[in-house]
PDB file of C-alpha atoms in Angstrom:
ATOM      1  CA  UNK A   1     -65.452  -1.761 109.843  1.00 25.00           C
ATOM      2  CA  UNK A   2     -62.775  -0.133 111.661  1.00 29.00           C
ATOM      3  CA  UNK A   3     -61.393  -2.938 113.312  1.00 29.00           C
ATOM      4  CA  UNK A   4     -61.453  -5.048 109.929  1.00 30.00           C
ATOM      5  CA  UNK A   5     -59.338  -2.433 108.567  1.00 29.00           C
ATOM      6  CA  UNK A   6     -56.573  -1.688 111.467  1.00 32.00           C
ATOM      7  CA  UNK A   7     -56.329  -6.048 111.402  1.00 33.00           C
ATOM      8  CA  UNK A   8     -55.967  -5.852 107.913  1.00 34.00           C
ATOM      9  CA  UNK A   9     -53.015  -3.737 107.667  1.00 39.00           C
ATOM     10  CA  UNK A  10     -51.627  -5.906 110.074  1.00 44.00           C
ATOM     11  CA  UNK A  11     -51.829  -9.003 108.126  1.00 40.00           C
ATOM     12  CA  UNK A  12     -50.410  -7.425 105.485  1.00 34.00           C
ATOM     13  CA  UNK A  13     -47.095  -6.850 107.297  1.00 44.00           C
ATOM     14  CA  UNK A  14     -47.331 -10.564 108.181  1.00 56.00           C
ATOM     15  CA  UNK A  15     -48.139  -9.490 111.771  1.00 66.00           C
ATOM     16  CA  UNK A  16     -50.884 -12.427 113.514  1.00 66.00           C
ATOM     17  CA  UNK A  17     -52.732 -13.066 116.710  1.00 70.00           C
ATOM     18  CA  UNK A  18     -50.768 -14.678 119.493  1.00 63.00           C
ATOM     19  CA  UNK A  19     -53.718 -16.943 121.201  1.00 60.00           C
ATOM     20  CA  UNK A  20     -54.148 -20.388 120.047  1.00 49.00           C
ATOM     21  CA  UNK A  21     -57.777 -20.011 119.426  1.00 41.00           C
ATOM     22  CA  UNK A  22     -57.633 -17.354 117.246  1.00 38.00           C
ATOM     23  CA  UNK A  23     -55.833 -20.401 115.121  1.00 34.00           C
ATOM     24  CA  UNK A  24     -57.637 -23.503 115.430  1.00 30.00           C
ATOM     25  CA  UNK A  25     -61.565 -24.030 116.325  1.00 24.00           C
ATOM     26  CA  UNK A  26     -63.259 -20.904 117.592  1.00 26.00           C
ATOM     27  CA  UNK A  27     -63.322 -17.864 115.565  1.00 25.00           C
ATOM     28  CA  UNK A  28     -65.309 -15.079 117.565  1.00 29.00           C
ATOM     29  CA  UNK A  29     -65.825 -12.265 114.349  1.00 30.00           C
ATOM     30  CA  UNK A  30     -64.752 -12.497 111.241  1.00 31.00           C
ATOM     31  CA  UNK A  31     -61.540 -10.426 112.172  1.00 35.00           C
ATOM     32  CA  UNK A  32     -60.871 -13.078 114.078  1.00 34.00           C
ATOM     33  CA  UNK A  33     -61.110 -15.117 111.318  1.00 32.00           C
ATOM     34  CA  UNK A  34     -58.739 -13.453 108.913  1.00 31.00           C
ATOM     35  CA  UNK A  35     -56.549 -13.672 111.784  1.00 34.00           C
ATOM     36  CA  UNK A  36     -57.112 -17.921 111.785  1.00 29.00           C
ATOM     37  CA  UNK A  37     -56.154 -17.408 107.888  1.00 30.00           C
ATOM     38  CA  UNK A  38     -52.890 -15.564 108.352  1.00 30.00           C
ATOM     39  CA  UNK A  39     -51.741 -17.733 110.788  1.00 30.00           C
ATOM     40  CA  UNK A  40     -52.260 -20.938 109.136  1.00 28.00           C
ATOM     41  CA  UNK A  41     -51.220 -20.088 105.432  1.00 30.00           C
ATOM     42  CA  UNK A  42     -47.538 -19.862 106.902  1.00 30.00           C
ATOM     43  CA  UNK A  43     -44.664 -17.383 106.988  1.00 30.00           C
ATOM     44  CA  UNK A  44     -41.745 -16.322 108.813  1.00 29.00           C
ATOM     45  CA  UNK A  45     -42.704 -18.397 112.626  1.00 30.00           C
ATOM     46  CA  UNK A  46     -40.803 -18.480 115.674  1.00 32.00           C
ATOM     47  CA  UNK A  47     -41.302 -18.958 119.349  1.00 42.00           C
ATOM     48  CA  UNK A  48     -40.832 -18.074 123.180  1.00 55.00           C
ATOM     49  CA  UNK A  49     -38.335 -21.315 123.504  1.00 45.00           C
ATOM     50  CA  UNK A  50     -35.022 -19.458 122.495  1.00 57.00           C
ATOM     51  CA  UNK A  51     -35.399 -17.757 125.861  1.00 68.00           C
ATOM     52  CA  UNK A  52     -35.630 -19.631 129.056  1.00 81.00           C
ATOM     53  CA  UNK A  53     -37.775 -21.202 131.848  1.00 90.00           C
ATOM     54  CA  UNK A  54     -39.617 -18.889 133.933  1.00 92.00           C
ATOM     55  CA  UNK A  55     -38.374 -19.343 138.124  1.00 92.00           C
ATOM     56  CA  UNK A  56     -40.038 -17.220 139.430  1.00 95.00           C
ATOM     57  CA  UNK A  57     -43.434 -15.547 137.963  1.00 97.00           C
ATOM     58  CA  UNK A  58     -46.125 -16.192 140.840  1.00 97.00           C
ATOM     59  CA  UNK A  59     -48.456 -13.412 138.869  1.00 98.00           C
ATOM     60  CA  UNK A  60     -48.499 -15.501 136.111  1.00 98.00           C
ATOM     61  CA  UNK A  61     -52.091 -17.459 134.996  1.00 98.00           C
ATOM     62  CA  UNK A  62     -52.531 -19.643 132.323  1.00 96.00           C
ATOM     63  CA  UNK A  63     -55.973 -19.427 130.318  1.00 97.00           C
ATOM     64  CA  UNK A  64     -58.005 -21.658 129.182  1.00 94.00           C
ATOM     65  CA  UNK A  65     -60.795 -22.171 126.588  1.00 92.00           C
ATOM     66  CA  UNK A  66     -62.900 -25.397 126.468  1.00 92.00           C
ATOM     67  CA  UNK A  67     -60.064 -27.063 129.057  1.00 91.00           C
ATOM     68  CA  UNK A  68     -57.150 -26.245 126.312  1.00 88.00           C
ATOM     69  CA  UNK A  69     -54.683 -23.721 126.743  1.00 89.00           C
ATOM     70  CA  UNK A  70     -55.175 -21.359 124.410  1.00 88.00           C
ATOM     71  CA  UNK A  71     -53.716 -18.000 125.967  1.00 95.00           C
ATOM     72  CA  UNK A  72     -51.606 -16.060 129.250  1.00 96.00           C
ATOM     73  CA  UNK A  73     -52.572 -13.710 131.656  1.00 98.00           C
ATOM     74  CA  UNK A  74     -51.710 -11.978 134.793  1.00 99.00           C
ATOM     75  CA  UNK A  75     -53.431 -12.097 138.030  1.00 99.00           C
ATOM     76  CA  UNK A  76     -53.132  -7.659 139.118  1.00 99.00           C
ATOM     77  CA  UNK A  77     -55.829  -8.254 142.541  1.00 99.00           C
ATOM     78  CA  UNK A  78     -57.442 -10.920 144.017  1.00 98.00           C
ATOM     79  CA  UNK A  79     -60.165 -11.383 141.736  1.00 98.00           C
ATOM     80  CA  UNK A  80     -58.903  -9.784 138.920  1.00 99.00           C
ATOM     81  CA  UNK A  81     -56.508 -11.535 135.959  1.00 99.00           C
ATOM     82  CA  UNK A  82     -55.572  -8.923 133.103  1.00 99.00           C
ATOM     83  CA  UNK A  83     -55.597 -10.344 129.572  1.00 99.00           C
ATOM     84  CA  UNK A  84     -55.351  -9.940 125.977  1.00 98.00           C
ATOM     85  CA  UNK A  85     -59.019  -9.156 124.404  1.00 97.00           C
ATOM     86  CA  UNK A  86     -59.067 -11.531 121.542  1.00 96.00           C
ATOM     87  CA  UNK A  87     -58.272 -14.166 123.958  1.00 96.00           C
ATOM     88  CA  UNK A  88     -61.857 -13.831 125.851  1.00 96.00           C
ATOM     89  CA  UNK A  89     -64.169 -13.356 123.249  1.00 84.00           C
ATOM     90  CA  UNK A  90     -67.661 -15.445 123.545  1.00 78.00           C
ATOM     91  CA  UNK A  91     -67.113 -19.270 123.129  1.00 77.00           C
ATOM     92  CA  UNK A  92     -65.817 -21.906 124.799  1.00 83.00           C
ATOM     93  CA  UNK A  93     -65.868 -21.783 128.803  1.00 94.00           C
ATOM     94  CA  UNK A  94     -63.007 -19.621 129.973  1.00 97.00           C
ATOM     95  CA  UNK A  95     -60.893 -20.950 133.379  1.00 98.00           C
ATOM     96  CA  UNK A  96     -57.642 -20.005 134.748  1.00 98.00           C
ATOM     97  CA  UNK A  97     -55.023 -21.803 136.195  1.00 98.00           C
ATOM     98  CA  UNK A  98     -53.125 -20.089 138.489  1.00 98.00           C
ATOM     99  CA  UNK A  99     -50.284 -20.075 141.581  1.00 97.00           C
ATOM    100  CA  UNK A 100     -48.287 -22.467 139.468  1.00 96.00           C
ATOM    101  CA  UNK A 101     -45.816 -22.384 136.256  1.00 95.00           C
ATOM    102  CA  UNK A 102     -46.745 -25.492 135.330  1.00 91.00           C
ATOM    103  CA  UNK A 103     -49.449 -25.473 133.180  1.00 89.00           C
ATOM    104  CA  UNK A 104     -50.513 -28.720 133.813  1.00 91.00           C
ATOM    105  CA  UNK A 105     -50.563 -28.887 137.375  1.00 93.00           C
ATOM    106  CA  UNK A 106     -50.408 -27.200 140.764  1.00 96.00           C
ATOM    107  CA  UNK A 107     -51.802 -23.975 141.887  1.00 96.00           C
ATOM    108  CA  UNK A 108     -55.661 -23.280 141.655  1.00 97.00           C
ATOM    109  CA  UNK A 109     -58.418 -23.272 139.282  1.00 98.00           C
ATOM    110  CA  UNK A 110     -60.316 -20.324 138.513  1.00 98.00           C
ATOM    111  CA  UNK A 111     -63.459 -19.474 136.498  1.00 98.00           C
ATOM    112  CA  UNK A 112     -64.998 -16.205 135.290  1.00 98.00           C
ATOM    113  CA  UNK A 113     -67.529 -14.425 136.946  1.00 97.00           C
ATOM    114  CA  UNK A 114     -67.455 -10.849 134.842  1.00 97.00           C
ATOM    115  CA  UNK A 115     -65.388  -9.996 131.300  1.00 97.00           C
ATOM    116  CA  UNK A 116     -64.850  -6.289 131.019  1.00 98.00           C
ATOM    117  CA  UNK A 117     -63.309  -5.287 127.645  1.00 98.00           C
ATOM    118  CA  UNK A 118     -60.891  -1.814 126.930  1.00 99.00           C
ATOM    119  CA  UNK A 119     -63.310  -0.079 124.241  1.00 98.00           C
ATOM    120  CA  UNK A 120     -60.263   0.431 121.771  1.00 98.00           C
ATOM    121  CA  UNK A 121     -57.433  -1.450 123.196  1.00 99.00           C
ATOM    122  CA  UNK A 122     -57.014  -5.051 123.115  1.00 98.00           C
ATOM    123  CA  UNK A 123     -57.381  -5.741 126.635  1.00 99.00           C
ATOM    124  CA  UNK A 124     -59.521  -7.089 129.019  1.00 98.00           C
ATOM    125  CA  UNK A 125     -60.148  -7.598 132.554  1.00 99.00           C
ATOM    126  CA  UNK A 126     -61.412 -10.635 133.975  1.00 99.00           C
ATOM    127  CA  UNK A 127     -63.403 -10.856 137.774  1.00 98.00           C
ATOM    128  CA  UNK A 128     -62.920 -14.150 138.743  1.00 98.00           C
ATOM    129  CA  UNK A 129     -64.968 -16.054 140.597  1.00 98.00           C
ATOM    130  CA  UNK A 130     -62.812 -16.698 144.031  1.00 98.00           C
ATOM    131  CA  UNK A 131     -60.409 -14.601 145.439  1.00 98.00           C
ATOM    132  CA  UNK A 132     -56.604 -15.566 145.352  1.00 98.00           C
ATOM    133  CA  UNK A 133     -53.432 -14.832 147.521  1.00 96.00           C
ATOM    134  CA  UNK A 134     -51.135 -15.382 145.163  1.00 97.00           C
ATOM    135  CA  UNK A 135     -48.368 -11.820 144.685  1.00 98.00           C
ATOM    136  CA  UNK A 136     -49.835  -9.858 142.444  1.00 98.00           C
ATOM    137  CA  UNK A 137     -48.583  -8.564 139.036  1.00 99.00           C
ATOM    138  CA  UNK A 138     -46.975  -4.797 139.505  1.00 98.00           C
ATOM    139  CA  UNK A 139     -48.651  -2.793 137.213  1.00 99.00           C
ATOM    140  CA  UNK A 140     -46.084   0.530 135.852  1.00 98.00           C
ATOM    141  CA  UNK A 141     -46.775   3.848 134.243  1.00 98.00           C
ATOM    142  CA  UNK A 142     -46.121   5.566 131.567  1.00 97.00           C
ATOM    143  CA  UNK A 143     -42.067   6.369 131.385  1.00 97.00           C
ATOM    144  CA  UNK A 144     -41.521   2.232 132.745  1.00 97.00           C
ATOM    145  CA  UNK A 145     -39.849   1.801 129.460  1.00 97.00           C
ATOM    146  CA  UNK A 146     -37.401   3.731 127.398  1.00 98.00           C
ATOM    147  CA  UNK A 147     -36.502   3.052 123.405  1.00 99.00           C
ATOM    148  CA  UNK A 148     -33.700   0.638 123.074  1.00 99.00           C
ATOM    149  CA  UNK A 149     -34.829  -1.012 126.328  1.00 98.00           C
ATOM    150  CA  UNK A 150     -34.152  -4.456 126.751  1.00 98.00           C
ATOM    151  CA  UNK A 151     -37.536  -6.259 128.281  1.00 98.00           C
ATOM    152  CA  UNK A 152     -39.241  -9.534 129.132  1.00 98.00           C
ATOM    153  CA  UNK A 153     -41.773 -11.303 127.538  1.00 97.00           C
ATOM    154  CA  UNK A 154     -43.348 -14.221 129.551  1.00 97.00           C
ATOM    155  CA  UNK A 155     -46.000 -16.822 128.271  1.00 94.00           C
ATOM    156  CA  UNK A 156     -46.700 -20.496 128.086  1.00 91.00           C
ATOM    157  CA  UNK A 157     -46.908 -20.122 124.256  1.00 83.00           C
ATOM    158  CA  UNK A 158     -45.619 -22.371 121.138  1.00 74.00           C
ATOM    159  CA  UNK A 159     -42.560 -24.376 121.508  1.00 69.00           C
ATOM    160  CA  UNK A 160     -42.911 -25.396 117.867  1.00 68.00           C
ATOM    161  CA  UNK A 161     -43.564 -23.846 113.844  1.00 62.00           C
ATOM    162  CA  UNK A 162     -46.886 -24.962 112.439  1.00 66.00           C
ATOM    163  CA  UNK A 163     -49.461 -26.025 114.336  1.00 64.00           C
ATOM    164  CA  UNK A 164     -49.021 -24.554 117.444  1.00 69.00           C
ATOM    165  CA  UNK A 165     -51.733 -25.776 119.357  1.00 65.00           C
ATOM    166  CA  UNK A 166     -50.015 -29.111 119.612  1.00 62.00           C
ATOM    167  CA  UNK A 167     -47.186 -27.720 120.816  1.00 69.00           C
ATOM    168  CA  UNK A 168     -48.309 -25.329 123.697  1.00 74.00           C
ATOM    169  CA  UNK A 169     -45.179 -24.964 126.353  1.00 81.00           C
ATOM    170  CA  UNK A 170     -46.081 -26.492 129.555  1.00 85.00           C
ATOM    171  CA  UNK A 171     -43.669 -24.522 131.515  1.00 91.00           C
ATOM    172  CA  UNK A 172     -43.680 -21.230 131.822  1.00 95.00           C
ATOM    173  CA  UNK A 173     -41.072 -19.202 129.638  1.00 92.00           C
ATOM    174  CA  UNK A 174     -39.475 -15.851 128.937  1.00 94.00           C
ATOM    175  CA  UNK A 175     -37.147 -14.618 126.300  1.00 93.00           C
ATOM    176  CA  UNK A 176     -35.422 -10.969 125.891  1.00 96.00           C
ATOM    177  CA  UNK A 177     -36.266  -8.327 123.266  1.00 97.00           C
ATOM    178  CA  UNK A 178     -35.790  -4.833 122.193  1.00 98.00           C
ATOM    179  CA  UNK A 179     -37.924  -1.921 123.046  1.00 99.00           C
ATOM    180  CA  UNK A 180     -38.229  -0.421 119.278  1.00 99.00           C
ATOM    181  CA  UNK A 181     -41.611   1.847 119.318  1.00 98.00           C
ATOM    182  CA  UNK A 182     -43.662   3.424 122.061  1.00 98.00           C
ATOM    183  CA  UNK A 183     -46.425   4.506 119.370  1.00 98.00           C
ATOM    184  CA  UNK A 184     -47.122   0.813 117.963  1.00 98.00           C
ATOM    185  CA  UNK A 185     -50.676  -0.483 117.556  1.00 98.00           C
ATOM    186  CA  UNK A 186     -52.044  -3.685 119.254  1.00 98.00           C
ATOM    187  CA  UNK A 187     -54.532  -5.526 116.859  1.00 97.00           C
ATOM    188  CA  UNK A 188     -57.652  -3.648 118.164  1.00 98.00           C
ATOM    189  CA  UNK A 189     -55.704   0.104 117.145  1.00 98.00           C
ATOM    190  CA  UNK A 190     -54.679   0.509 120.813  1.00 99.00           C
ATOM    191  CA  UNK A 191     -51.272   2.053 121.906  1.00 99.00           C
ATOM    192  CA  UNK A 192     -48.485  -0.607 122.107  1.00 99.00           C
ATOM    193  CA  UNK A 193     -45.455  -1.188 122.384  1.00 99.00           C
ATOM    194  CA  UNK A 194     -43.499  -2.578 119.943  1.00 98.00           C
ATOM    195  CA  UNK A 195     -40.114  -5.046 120.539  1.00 98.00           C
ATOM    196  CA  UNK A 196     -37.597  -6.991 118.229  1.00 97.00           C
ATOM    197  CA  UNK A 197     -36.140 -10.450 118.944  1.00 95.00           C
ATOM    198  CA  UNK A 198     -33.028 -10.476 121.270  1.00 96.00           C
ATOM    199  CA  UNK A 199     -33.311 -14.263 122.229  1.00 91.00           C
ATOM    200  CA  UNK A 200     -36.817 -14.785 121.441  1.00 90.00           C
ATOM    201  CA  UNK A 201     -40.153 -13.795 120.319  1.00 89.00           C
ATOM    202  CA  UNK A 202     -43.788 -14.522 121.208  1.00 89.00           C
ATOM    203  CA  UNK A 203     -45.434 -16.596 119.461  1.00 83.00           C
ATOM    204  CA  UNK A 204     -49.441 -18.583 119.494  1.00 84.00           C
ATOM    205  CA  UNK A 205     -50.184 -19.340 123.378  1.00 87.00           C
ATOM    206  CA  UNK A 206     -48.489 -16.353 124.400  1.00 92.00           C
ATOM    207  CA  UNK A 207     -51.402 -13.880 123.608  1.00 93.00           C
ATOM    208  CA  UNK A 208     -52.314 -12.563 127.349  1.00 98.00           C
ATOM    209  CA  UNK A 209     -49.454 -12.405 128.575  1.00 97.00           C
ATOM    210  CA  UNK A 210     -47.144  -9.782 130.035  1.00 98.00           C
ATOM    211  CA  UNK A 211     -43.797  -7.838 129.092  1.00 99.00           C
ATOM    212  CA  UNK A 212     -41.763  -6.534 131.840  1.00 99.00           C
ATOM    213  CA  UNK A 213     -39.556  -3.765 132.147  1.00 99.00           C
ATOM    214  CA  UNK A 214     -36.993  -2.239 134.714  1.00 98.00           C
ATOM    215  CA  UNK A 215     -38.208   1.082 135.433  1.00 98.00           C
ATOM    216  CA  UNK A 216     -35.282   3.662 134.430  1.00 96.00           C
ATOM    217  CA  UNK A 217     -37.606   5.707 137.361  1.00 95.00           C
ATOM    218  CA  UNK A 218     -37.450   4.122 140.279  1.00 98.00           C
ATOM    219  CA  UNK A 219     -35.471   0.702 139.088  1.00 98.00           C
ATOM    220  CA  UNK A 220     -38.046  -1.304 140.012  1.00 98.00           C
ATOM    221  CA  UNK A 221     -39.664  -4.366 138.105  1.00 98.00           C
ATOM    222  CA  UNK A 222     -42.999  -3.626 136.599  1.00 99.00           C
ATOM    223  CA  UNK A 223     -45.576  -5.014 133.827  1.00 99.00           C
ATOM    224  CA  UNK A 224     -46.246  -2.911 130.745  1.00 99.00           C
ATOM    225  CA  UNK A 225     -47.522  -3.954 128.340  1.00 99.00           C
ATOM    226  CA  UNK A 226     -49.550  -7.413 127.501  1.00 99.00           C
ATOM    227  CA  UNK A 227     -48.958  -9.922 124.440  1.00 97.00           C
ATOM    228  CA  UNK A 228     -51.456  -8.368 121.383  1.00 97.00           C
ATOM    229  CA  UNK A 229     -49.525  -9.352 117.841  1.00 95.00           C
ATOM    230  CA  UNK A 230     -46.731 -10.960 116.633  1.00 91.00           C
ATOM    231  CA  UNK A 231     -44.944 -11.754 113.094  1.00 88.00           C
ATOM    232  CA  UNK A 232     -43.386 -15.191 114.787  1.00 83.00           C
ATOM    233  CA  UNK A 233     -40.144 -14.266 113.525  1.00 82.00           C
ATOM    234  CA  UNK A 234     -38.613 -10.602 114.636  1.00 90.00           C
ATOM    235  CA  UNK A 235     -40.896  -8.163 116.034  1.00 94.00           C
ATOM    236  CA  UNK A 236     -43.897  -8.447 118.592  1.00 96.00           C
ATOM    237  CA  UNK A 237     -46.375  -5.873 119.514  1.00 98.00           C
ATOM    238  CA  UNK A 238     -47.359  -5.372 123.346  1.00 98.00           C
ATOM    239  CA  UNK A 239     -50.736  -3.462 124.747  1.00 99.00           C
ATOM    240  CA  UNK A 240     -49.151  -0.392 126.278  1.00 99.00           C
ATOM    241  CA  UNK A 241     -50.642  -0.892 129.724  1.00 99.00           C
ATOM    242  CA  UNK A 242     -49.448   2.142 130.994  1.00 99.00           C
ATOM    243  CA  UNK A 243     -51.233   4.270 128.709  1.00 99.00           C
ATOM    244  CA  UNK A 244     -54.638   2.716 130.298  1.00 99.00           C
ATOM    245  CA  UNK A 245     -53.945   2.606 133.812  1.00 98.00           C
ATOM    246  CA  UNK A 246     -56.849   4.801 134.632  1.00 98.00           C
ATOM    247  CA  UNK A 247     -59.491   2.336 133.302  1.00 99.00           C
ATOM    248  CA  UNK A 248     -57.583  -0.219 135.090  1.00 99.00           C
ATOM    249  CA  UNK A 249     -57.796   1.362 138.224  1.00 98.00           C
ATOM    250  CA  UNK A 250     -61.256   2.408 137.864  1.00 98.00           C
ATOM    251  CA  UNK A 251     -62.345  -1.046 137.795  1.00 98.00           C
ATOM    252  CA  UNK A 252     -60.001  -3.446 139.474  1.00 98.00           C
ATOM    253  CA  UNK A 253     -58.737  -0.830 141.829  1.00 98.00           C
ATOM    254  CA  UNK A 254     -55.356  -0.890 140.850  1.00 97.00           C
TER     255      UNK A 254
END
């Protein structure tokens, strides 16, 4: 199975699965699975927290699985959040929380009306089932980023080594890192982008969620890529949205 395989070199590398469900309780294929088994037999771990607290994100939604959160996302329309595909696989009930940074509180409530997943990439877009006014994520294109680019990754991920469910960030954080690839793979064999730790690294709970970049175009802020794998430690590996801005658009009109 193809997808077996491209996971499989990952693991090898010590690379893992950045959604908190992929780690604990439910394990969607048996990719998945070896996933859960990378994770929790250790290695080289590290987290979002060497960064800092998010300000101002109001694109930002936290997901969750069962009423845990287990993964971040972007809201890109008004019914449309853009997401990590591991993260949405069938389970648990899926909501969203967003219009606030907290993931505890504030903002609004979401659930899922329609899950449409990338055929190769792991991505996914999610119709929700109320529309929102909250400032949508700015989506770039290809050229947003540039080797040797310094970017953002945001998620409410780990704040912790080990079990990382228990330790889930309740506020909404970001950390610096180095553009090193713009031909990585995301865990599914999509194109990705691929960064090193500056001041931080993504890390279980951050799966979802986006990387920024100021456009060396137009010098504008956009989002490029969203959270696919990570080793916990150096490097993590980023769904090149850019590259699949056309299915995008066909379907959530953006």
């Amino acid at each position: 199975m193809r997808l077996h395989r491209v996971f499989s070199a990952a693991a090898r590398a010590g690379i893992a699965l950045l959604s908190v469900v992929a780690m604990t309780t439910v394990v969607p294929s048996a990719s998945a699975e070896t996933a859960a088994d990378t994770v929790a037999d250790g290695g080289a771990q590290t987290f979002i927290i060497d960064g800092g607290i998010a300000t101002d994100a109001p694109w930002a939604a936290r997901l969750y699985r069962g009423g845990s959160g287990s993964c971040s996302a972007t809201v890109i329309a008004p019914e449309w959040i853009l997401t990590a595909q591991h993260c949405v696989g069938a389970g648990a009930e899926i909501t969203f929380r967003v219009g606030s940074l907290d993931a505890e509180s504030g903002g609004t409530i979401v659930g899922v009306d329609e899950i449409i997943h990338h055929p190769s990439a792991d991505i996914s877009l999610v119709r929700i089932d109320q529309a929102v006014s909250v400032p949508f994520s700015p989506l770039g294109t290809v050229g947003a980023a540039e080797v040797g680019q310094t970017v953002q990754l945001y998620g409410w991920g780990a704040t912790c080594t080990g079990n990382e469910g228990a330790c889930q960030s309740r506020e909404l954080k970001y950390a610096d890192t180095r553009v090193d690839s713009l031909n990585a793979r995301d865990w599914l064999g999509g194109i990705a982008v691929g960064v090193s730790r500056i001041n931080g690294i993504a890390a279980g709970g951050d799966s979802g969620g986006p990387m920024f970049a100021t456009s060396p175009i137009d010098g504008q802020y956009y989002q490029i890529g969203v959270a696919s794998t990570s080793d916990r430690a150096t490097v993590s590996f980023y769904t090149d949205i850019t590259r699949y801005r056309d299915w995008i658009s066909s379907i959530a009109g953006v």
